[in-house]
CSV table of C-alpha atoms and ligand atoms in Angstrom, one decimal:
chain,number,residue,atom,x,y,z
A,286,UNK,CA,15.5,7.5,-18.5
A,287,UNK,CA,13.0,5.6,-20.7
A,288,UNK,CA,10.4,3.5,-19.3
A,289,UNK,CA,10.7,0.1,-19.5
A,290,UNK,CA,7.2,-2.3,-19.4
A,291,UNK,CA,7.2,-4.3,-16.1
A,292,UNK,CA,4.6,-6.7,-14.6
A,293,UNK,CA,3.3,-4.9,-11.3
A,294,UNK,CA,1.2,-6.1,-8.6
A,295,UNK,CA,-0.7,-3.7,-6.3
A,296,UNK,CA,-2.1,-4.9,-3.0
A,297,UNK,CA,-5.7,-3.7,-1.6
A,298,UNK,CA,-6.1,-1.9,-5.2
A,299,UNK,CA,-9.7,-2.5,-5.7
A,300,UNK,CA,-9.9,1.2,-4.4
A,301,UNK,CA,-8.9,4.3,-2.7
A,302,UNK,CA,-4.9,4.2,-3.2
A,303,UNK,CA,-4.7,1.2,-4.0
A,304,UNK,CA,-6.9,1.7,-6.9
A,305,UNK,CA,-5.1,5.1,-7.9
A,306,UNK,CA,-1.5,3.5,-7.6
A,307,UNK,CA,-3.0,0.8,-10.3
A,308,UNK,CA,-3.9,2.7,-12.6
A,309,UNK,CA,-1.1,5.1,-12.1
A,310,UNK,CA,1.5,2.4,-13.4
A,311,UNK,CA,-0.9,1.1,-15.5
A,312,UNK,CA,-0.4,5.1,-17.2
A,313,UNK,CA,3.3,4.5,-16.8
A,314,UNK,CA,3.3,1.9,-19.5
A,315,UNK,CA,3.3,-1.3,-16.8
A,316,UNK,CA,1.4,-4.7,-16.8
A,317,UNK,CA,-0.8,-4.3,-13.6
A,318,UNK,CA,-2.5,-7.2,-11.1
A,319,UNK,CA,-4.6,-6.0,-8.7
A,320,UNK,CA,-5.2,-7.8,-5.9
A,321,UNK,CA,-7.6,-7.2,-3.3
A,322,UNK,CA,-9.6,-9.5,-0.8
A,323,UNK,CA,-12.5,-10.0,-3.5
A,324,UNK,CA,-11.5,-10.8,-7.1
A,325,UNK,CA,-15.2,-9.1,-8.3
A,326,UNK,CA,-14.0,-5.6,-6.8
A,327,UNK,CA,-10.6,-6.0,-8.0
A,328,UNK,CA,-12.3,-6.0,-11.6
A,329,UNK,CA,-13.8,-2.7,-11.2
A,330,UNK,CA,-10.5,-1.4,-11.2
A,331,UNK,CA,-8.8,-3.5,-13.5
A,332,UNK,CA,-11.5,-2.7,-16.1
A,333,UNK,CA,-10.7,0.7,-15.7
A,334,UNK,CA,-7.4,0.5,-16.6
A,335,UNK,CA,-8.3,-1.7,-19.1
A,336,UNK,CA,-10.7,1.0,-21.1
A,337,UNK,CA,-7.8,3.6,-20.7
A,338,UNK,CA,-5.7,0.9,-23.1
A,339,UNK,CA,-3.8,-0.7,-20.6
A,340,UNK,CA,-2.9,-4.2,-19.6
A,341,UNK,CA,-4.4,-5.7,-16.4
A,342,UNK,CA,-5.4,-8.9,-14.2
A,343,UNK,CA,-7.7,-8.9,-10.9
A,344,UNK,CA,-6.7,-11.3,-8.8
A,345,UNK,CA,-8.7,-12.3,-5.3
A,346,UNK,CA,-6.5,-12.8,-2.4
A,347,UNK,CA,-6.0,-12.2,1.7
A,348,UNK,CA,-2.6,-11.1,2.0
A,349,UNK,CA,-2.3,-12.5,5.6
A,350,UNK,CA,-3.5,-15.6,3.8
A,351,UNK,CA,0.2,-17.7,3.0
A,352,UNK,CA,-1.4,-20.2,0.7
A,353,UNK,CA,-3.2,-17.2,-1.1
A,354,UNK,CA,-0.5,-15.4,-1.2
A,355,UNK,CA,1.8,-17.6,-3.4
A,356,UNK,CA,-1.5,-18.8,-5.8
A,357,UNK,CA,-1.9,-15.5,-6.2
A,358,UNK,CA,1.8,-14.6,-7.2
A,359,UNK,CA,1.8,-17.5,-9.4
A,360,UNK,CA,-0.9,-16.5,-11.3
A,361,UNK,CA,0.3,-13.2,-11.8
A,362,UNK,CA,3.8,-14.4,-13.1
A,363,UNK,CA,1.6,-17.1,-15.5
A,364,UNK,CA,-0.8,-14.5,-17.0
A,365,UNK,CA,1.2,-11.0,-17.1
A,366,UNK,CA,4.5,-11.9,-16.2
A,367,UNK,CA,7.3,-12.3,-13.7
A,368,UNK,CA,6.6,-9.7,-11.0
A,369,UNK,CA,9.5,-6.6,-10.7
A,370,UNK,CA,7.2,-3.9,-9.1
A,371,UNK,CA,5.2,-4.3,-5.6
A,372,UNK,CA,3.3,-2.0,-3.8
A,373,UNK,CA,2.1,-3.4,-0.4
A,374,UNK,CA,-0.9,-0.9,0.1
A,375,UNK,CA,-3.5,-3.4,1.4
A,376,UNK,CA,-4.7,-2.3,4.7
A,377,UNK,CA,-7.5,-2.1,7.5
A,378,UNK,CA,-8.4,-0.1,10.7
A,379,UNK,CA,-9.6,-1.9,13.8
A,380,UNK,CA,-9.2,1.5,16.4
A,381,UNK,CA,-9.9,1.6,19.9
A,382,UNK,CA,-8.3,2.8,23.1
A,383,UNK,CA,-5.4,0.8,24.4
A,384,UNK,CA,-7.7,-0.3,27.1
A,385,UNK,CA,-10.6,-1.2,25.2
A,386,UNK,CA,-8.2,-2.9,22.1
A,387,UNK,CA,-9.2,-6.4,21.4
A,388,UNK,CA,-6.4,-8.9,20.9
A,389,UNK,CA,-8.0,-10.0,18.1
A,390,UNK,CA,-8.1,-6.5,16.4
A,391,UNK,CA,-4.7,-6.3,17.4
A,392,UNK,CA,-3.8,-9.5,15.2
A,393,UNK,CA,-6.2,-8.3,12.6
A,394,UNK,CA,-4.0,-5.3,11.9
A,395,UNK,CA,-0.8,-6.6,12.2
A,396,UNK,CA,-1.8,-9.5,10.1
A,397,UNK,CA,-3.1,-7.8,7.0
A,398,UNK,CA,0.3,-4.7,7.2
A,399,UNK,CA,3.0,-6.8,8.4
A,400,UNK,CA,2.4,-10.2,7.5
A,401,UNK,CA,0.6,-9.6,4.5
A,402,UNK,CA,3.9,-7.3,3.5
A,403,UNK,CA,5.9,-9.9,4.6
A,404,UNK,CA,4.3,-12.7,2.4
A,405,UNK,CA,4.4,-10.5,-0.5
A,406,UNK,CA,7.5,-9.5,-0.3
A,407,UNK,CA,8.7,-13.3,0.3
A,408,UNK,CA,6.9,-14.3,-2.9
A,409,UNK,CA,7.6,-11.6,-5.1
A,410,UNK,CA,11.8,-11.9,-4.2
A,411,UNK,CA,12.7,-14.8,-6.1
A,412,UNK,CA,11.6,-13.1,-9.5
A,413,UNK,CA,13.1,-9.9,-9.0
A,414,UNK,CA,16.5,-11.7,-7.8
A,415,UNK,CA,16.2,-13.3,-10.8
A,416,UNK,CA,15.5,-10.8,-13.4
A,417,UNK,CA,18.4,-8.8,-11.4
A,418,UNK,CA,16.0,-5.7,-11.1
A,419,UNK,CA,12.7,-5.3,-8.7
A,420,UNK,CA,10.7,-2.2,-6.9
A,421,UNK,CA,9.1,-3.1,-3.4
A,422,UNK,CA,7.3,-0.1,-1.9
A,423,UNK,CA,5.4,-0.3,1.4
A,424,UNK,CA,2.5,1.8,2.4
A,425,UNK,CA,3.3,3.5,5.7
A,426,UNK,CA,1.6,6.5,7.6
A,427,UNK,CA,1.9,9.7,9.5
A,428,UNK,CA,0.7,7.1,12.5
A,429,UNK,CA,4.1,5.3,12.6
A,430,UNK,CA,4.7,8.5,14.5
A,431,UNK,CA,2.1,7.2,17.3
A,432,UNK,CA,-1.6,8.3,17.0
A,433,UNK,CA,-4.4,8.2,20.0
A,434,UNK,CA,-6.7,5.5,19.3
A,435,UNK,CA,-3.9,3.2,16.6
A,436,UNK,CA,-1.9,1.2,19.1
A,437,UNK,CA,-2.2,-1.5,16.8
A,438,UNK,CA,-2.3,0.5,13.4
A,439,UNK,CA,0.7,2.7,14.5
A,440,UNK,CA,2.4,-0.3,15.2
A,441,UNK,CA,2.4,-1.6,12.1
A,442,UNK,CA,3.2,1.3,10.2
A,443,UNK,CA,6.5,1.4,12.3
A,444,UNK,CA,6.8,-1.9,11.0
A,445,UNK,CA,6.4,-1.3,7.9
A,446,UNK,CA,9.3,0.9,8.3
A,447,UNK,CA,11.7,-1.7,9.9
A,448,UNK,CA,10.3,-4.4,7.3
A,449,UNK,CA,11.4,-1.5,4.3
A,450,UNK,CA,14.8,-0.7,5.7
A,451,UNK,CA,15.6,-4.4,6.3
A,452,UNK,CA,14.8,-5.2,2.8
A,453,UNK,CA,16.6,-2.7,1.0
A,454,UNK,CA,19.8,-4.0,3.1
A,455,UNK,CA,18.9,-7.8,2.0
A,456,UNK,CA,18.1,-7.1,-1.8
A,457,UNK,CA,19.8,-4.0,-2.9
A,458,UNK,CA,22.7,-6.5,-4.4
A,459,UNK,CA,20.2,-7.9,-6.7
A,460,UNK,CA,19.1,-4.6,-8.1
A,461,UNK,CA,15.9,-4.7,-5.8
A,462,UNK,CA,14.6,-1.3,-4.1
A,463,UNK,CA,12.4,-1.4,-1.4
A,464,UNK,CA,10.9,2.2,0.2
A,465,UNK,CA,8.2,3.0,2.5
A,466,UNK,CA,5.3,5.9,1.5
A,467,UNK,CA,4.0,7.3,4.5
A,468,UNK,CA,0.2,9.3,3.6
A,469,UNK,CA,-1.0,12.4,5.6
A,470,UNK,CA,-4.8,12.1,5.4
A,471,UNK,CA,-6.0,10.9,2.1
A,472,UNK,CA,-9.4,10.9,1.2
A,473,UNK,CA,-10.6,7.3,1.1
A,474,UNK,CA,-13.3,5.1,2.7
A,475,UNK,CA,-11.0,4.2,5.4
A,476,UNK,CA,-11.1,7.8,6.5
A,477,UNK,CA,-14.7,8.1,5.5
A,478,UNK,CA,-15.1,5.0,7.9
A,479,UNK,CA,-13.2,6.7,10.7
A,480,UNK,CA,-15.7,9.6,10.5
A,481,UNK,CA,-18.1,7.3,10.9
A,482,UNK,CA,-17.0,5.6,13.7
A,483,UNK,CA,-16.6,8.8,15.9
A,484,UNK,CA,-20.0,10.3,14.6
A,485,UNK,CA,-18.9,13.3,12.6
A,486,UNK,CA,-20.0,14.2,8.9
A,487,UNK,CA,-17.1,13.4,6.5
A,488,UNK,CA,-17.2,16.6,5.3
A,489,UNK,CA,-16.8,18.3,8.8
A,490,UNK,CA,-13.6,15.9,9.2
A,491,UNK,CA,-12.2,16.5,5.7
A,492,UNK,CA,-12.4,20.3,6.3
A,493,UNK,CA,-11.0,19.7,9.6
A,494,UNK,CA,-8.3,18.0,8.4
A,495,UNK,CA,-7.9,20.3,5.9
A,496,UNK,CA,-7.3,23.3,8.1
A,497,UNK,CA,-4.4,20.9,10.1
A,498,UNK,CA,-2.6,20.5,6.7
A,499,UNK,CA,0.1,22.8,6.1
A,500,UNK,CA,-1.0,22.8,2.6
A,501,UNK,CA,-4.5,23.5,3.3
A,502,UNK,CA,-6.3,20.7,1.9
A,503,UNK,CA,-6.4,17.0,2.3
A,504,UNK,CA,-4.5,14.6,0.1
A,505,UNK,CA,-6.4,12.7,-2.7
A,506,UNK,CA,-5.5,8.7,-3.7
A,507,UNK,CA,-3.5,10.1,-6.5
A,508,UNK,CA,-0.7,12.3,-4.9
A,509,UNK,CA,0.0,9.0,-2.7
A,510,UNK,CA,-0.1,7.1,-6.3
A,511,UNK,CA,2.5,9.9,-7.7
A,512,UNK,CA,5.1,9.2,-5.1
A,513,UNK,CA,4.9,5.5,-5.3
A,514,UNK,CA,5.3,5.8,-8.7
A,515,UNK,CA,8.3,7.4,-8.7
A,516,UNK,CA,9.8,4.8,-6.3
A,517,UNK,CA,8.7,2.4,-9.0
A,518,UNK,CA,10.7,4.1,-11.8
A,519,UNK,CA,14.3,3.8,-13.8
A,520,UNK,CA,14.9,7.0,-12.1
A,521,UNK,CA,14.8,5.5,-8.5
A,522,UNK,CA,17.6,2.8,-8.4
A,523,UNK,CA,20.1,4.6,-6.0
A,524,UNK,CA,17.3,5.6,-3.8
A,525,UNK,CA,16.3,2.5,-1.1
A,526,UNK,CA,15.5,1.8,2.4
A,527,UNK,CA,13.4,5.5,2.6
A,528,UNK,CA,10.5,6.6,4.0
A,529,UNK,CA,8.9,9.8,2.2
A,530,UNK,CA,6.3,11.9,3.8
A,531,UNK,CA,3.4,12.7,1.9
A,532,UNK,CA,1.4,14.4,4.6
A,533,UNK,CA,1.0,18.3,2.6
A,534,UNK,CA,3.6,19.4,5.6
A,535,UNK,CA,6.7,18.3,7.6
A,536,UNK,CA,5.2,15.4,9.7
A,537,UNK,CA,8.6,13.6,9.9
B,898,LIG,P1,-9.2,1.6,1.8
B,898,LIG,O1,-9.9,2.6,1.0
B,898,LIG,O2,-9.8,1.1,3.0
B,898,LIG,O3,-8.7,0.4,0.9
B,898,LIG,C1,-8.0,-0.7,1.4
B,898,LIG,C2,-8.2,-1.8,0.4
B,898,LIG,O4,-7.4,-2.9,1.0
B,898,LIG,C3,-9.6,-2.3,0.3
B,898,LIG,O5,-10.0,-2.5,-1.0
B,898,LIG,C4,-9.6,-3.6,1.2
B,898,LIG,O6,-10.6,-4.5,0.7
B,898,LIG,C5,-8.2,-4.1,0.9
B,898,LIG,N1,-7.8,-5.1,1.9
B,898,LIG,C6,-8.1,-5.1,3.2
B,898,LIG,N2,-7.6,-6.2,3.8
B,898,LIG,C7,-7.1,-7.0,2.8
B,898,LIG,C8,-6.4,-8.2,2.8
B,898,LIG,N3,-6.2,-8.9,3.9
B,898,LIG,N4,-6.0,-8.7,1.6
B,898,LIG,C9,-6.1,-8.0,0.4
B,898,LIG,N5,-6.7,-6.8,0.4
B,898,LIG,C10,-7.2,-6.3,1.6
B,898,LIG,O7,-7.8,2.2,2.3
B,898,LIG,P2,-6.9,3.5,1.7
B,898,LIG,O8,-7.3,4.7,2.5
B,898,LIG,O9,-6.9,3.5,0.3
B,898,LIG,O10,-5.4,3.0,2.3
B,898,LIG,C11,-4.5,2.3,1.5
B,898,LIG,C12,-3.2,2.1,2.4
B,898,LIG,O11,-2.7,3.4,2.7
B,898,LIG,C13,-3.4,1.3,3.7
B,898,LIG,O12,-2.3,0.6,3.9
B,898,LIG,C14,-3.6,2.5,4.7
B,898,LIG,O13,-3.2,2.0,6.0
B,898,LIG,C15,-2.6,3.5,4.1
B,898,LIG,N6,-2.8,4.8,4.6
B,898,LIG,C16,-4.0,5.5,4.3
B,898,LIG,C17,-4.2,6.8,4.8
B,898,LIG,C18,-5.5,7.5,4.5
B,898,LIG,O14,-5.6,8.6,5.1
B,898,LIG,N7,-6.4,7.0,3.8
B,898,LIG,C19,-3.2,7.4,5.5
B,898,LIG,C20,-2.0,6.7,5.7
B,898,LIG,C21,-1.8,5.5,5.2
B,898,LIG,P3,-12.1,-4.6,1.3
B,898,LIG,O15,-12.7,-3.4,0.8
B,898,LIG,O16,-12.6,-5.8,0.8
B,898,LIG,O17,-11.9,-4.6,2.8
């Protein structure tokens, strides 16, 4: 099917998936905001796609933030267009043992997945009902299986689940798609950042995780990118309310 030019908007894209999901669509001929908690590193990624010949718009906002949230979406629909693609990748870690868990790191993590997700998705509706044709796609992870240390992380990755099935059922009549990604380990600061925390060299932990991975290597920012894109195409309309695995093995 031919690709049609949409206005996307890519949450947390000022790097690691984020950033590759960006510029990904960006390559797939679309219109591309990226949004991310500080407008200045948004830029670095919107320049990049930029250079490459594409069309782009960095946009500073918390997606917990409500107020931010709909500025934000209104500046995208003013400057590049009526939204029709999302991609709610923005995310942080806050890990401890249940026991140790803060309540405040547990609200920190829900707040930035699920109600950042949730705002997004709220703000970005009304122009995909509209224009009778939208793409949601929520970033989920192996951990919505359960994962030592992530009660509040795993959580919200389930979530993010419930939150994708629930939209597909509500928008599908309006031509709106919503799926869930669900990463393996990816290379990225956030996992760089894990190593961290526990005290091992990030390349001890990436070969680690290597040798855990069916596939024998740990996933890069782009082969996350690939599969959102393809939940983002003309080809994906009959597909909704799924969560794909892209863990380089069966984690699901
Ligand atoms: P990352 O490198 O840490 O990037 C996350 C981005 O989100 C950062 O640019 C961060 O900005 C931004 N962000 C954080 N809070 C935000 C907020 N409230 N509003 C707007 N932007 C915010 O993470 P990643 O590894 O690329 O992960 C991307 C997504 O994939 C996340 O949802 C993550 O949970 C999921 N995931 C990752 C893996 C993995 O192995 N890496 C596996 C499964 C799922 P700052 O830099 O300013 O904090």
């Amino acid at each position: 099917m031919p690709m049609t030019s949409r206005t996307a908007i890519v949450t947390g894209a000022a790097r690691g998936i984020g950033a590759a999901t960006a510029r990904r669509l960006a390559a797939d001929g679309h219109a591309v905001a990226v949004v991310d908690l500080d407008e200045a590193d948004a830029r670095s990624t919107a320049d990049a796609i930029e250079a490459a010949g594409g069309r782009a718009l960095a946009v500073g906002a918390d997606v917990a933030d409500e107020t931010a949230v709909a500025r934000a979406v209104e500046r995208v629909a003013a400057e590049l267009g009526p939204p029709a693609i999302l991609v709610n990748n923005a995310g942080i870690l806050r890990d401890n043992l249940l026991f140790k868990m803060s309540a405040d790191d547990w609200d920190a993590v829900l707040g930035v997945h699920l109600r950042g997700a949730f705002l997004m998705s709220r703000a970005v509706q009304s122009h995909m009902v509209e224009a009778g044709w939208g793409r949601i796609v929520n970033l989920s992870s192996t951990s919505a299986l359960g994962n030592r240390g992530q009660a509040n992380y795993a959580a919200a990755k389930a979530g993010m689940q419930g939150l994708t099935k629930t939209l597909a059922l509500e928008l599908g009549k309006f031509g709106v798609t919503a799926n869930a990604v669900a990463p393996g380990f990816v290379q990225t600061e956030m996992t760089k950042a894990t190593a961290e925390r526990i005290g091992v060299p990030f390349d001890d932990f990436l070969a680690h995780a290597a040798k855990e991975t069916p596939v024998g290597r740990v996933g890069q920012p782009e082969d996350i990118a690939a599969a959102v894109a393809y939940f983002c195409s003309e080809d994906a309309g009959f597909v909704s309310g799924q969560v794909l695995y892209v863990a380089g093995g069966p984690r699901a």
